Amino acid sequence: MLRCDVCGNEYDKMLVILQGDRRMTFDSFECAIEAMAPRCAQCGCRVIGHGIEAQDQIYCCAHCAQQAGASGVRDRAA
Ligand SMILES: [Zn+2]
Ligand SMILES: [Zn+2]
C-alpha cells in the first residue's frame, strides 16, 4: 500500500499528483496542499487557487502583488 509523502499514513484511496517530473502520493488534499501548494511571496499564506503570477513570483491576491511592487494587477474589474 502507498504511503502519504507528508504524514506517512497508509490509505487505500491515495491521491497521486504529478507536477512536471515530480510524482507524489498523499492520503488527503490537506497533505497535498502542504507539500505542493506555493506560498504567497508577500504574506506567506498558501496559494491554493490560481493566485497571481507577477515578477516571477506567485501571490495570493492582487493586493499582495501590488504591495510587492507589481503593477497592472487587480482583483476586480473597474
Ligand atoms: Zn498525509
Ligand atoms: Zn498574499
PDB file of C-alpha atoms and ligand atoms in Angstrom:
ATOM      1  CA  MET A   1       0.000   0.000   0.000  1.00  0.00           C
ATOM      2  CA  LEU A   2       1.156   3.523  -0.765  1.00  0.00           C
ATOM      3  CA  ARG A   3       2.190   5.924   1.977  1.00  0.00           C
ATOM      4  CA  CYS A   4       1.475   9.619   2.198  1.00  0.00           C
ATOM      5  CA  ASP A   5       4.640  11.598   1.389  1.00  0.00           C
ATOM      6  CA  VAL A   6       3.803  14.150   4.073  1.00  0.00           C
ATOM      7  CA  CYS A   7       2.472  12.303   7.117  1.00  0.00           C
ATOM      8  CA  GLY A   8       3.342   8.682   6.304  1.00  0.00           C
ATOM      9  CA  ASN A   9      -0.241   7.444   6.599  1.00  0.00           C
ATOM     10  CA  GLU A  10      -1.192   4.338   4.614  1.00  0.00           C
ATOM     11  CA  TYR A  11      -4.544   4.572   2.889  1.00  0.00           C
ATOM     12  CA  ASP A  12      -6.367   2.644   0.185  1.00  0.00           C
ATOM     13  CA  LYS A  13      -7.611   5.744  -1.664  1.00  0.00           C
ATOM     14  CA  MET A  14      -4.402   7.650  -2.164  1.00  0.00           C
ATOM     15  CA  LEU A  15      -4.050  10.734  -4.327  1.00  0.00           C
ATOM     16  CA  VAL A  16      -1.196  10.624  -6.815  1.00  0.00           C
ATOM     17  CA  ILE A  17      -0.223  14.055  -8.113  1.00  0.00           C
ATOM     18  CA  LEU A  18       2.152  14.747 -10.971  1.00  0.00           C
ATOM     19  CA  GLN A  19       3.795  18.160 -11.262  1.00  0.00           C
ATOM     20  CA  GLY A  20       6.384  18.268 -14.020  1.00  0.00           C
ATOM     21  CA  ASP A  21       8.806  15.427 -13.255  1.00  0.00           C
ATOM     22  CA  ARG A  22       7.658  15.253  -9.662  1.00  0.00           C
ATOM     23  CA  ARG A  23       5.327  12.425  -8.614  1.00  0.00           C
ATOM     24  CA  MET A  24       3.948  12.477  -5.107  1.00  0.00           C
ATOM     25  CA  THR A  25       1.367  10.470  -3.204  1.00  0.00           C
ATOM     26  CA  PHE A  26      -0.929  11.757  -0.466  1.00  0.00           C
ATOM     27  CA  ASP A  27      -3.704  10.474   1.778  1.00  0.00           C
ATOM     28  CA  SER A  28      -5.555  13.794   1.660  1.00  0.00           C
ATOM     29  CA  PHE A  29      -5.768  17.115  -0.146  1.00  0.00           C
ATOM     30  CA  GLU A  30      -4.614  18.727   3.053  1.00  0.00           C
ATOM     31  CA  CYS A  31      -1.295  16.880   2.857  1.00  0.00           C
ATOM     32  CA  ALA A  32      -1.036  17.578  -0.886  1.00  0.00           C
ATOM     33  CA  ILE A  33      -1.502  21.303  -0.264  1.00  0.00           C
ATOM     34  CA  GLU A  34       1.079  21.231   2.500  1.00  0.00           C
ATOM     35  CA  ALA A  35       3.648  19.627   0.194  1.00  0.00           C
ATOM     36  CA  MET A  36       2.887  21.210  -3.164  1.00  0.00           C
ATOM     37  CA  ALA A  37       0.993  24.495  -2.907  1.00  0.00           C
ATOM     38  CA  PRO A  38       3.228  27.549  -3.295  1.00  0.00           C
ATOM     39  CA  ARG A  39       3.263  30.298  -0.682  1.00  0.00           C
ATOM     40  CA  CYS A  40       2.443  33.908  -1.420  1.00  0.00           C
ATOM     41  CA  ALA A  41       5.736  35.778  -1.853  1.00  0.00           C
ATOM     42  CA  GLN A  42       4.305  38.739   0.078  1.00  0.00           C
ATOM     43  CA  CYS A  43       2.239  37.446   3.016  1.00  0.00           C
ATOM     44  CA  GLY A  44       3.314  33.803   3.131  1.00  0.00           C
ATOM     45  CA  CYS A  45      -0.143  32.214   3.044  1.00  0.00           C
ATOM     46  CA  ARG A  46      -0.822  29.114   0.952  1.00  0.00           C
ATOM     47  CA  VAL A  47      -1.888  29.743  -2.619  1.00  0.00           C
ATOM     48  CA  ILE A  48      -4.413  27.011  -3.384  1.00  0.00           C
ATOM     49  CA  GLY A  49      -6.383  28.829  -6.057  1.00  0.00           C
ATOM     50  CA  HIS A  50      -4.945  30.246  -9.230  1.00  0.00           C
ATOM     51  CA  GLY A  51      -3.116  33.013  -7.432  1.00  0.00           C
ATOM     52  CA  ILE A  52      -1.394  35.769  -9.322  1.00  0.00           C
ATOM     53  CA  GLU A  53       1.946  35.450 -11.054  1.00  0.00           C
ATOM     54  CA  ALA A  54       3.924  38.670 -11.326  1.00  0.00           C
ATOM     55  CA  GLN A  55       7.634  39.403 -11.482  1.00  0.00           C
ATOM     56  CA  ASP A  56       8.336  35.634 -11.494  1.00  0.00           C
ATOM     57  CA  GLN A  57       6.719  35.300  -8.078  1.00  0.00           C
ATOM     58  CA  ILE A  58       3.366  33.877  -7.026  1.00  0.00           C
ATOM     59  CA  TYR A  59       0.972  35.928  -4.893  1.00  0.00           C
ATOM     60  CA  CYS A  60      -2.311  35.002  -3.270  1.00  0.00           C
ATOM     61  CA  CYS A  61      -4.094  38.126  -4.494  1.00  0.00           C
ATOM     62  CA  ALA A  62      -3.618  41.360  -6.443  1.00  0.00           C
ATOM     63  CA  HIS A  63      -3.251  43.305  -3.182  1.00  0.00           C
ATOM     64  CA  CYS A  64      -0.166  41.288  -2.238  1.00  0.00           C
ATOM     65  CA  ALA A  65       1.251  41.599  -5.757  1.00  0.00           C
ATOM     66  CA  GLN A  66       0.815  45.386  -5.591  1.00  0.00           C
ATOM     67  CA  GLN A  67       2.406  45.533  -2.151  1.00  0.00           C
ATOM     68  CA  ALA A  68       5.387  43.763  -3.655  1.00  0.00           C
ATOM     69  CA  GLY A  69       5.603  46.352  -6.408  1.00  0.00           C
ATOM     70  CA  ALA A  70       3.821  44.643  -9.291  1.00  0.00           C
ATOM     71  CA  SER A  71       1.729  46.945 -11.450  1.00  0.00           C
ATOM     72  CA  GLY A  72      -1.228  46.256 -13.660  1.00  0.00           C
ATOM     73  CA  VAL A  73      -2.768  43.560 -11.447  1.00  0.00           C
ATOM     74  CA  ARG A  74      -6.176  43.876  -9.871  1.00  0.00           C
ATOM     75  CA  ASP A  75      -8.696  41.616  -8.166  1.00  0.00           C
ATOM     76  CA  ARG A  76     -11.766  43.159  -9.708  1.00  0.00           C
ATOM     77  CA  ALA A  77     -12.706  44.745 -12.965  1.00  0.00           C
ATOM     78  CA  ALA A  78     -13.130  48.509 -12.551  1.00  0.00           C
TER      79      ALA A  78
HETATM   80 ZN    ZN B   1      -0.912  12.657   4.814  1.00  0.00          ZN
HETATM   81 ZN    ZN B   2      -0.560  37.184  -0.007  1.00  0.00          ZN
END
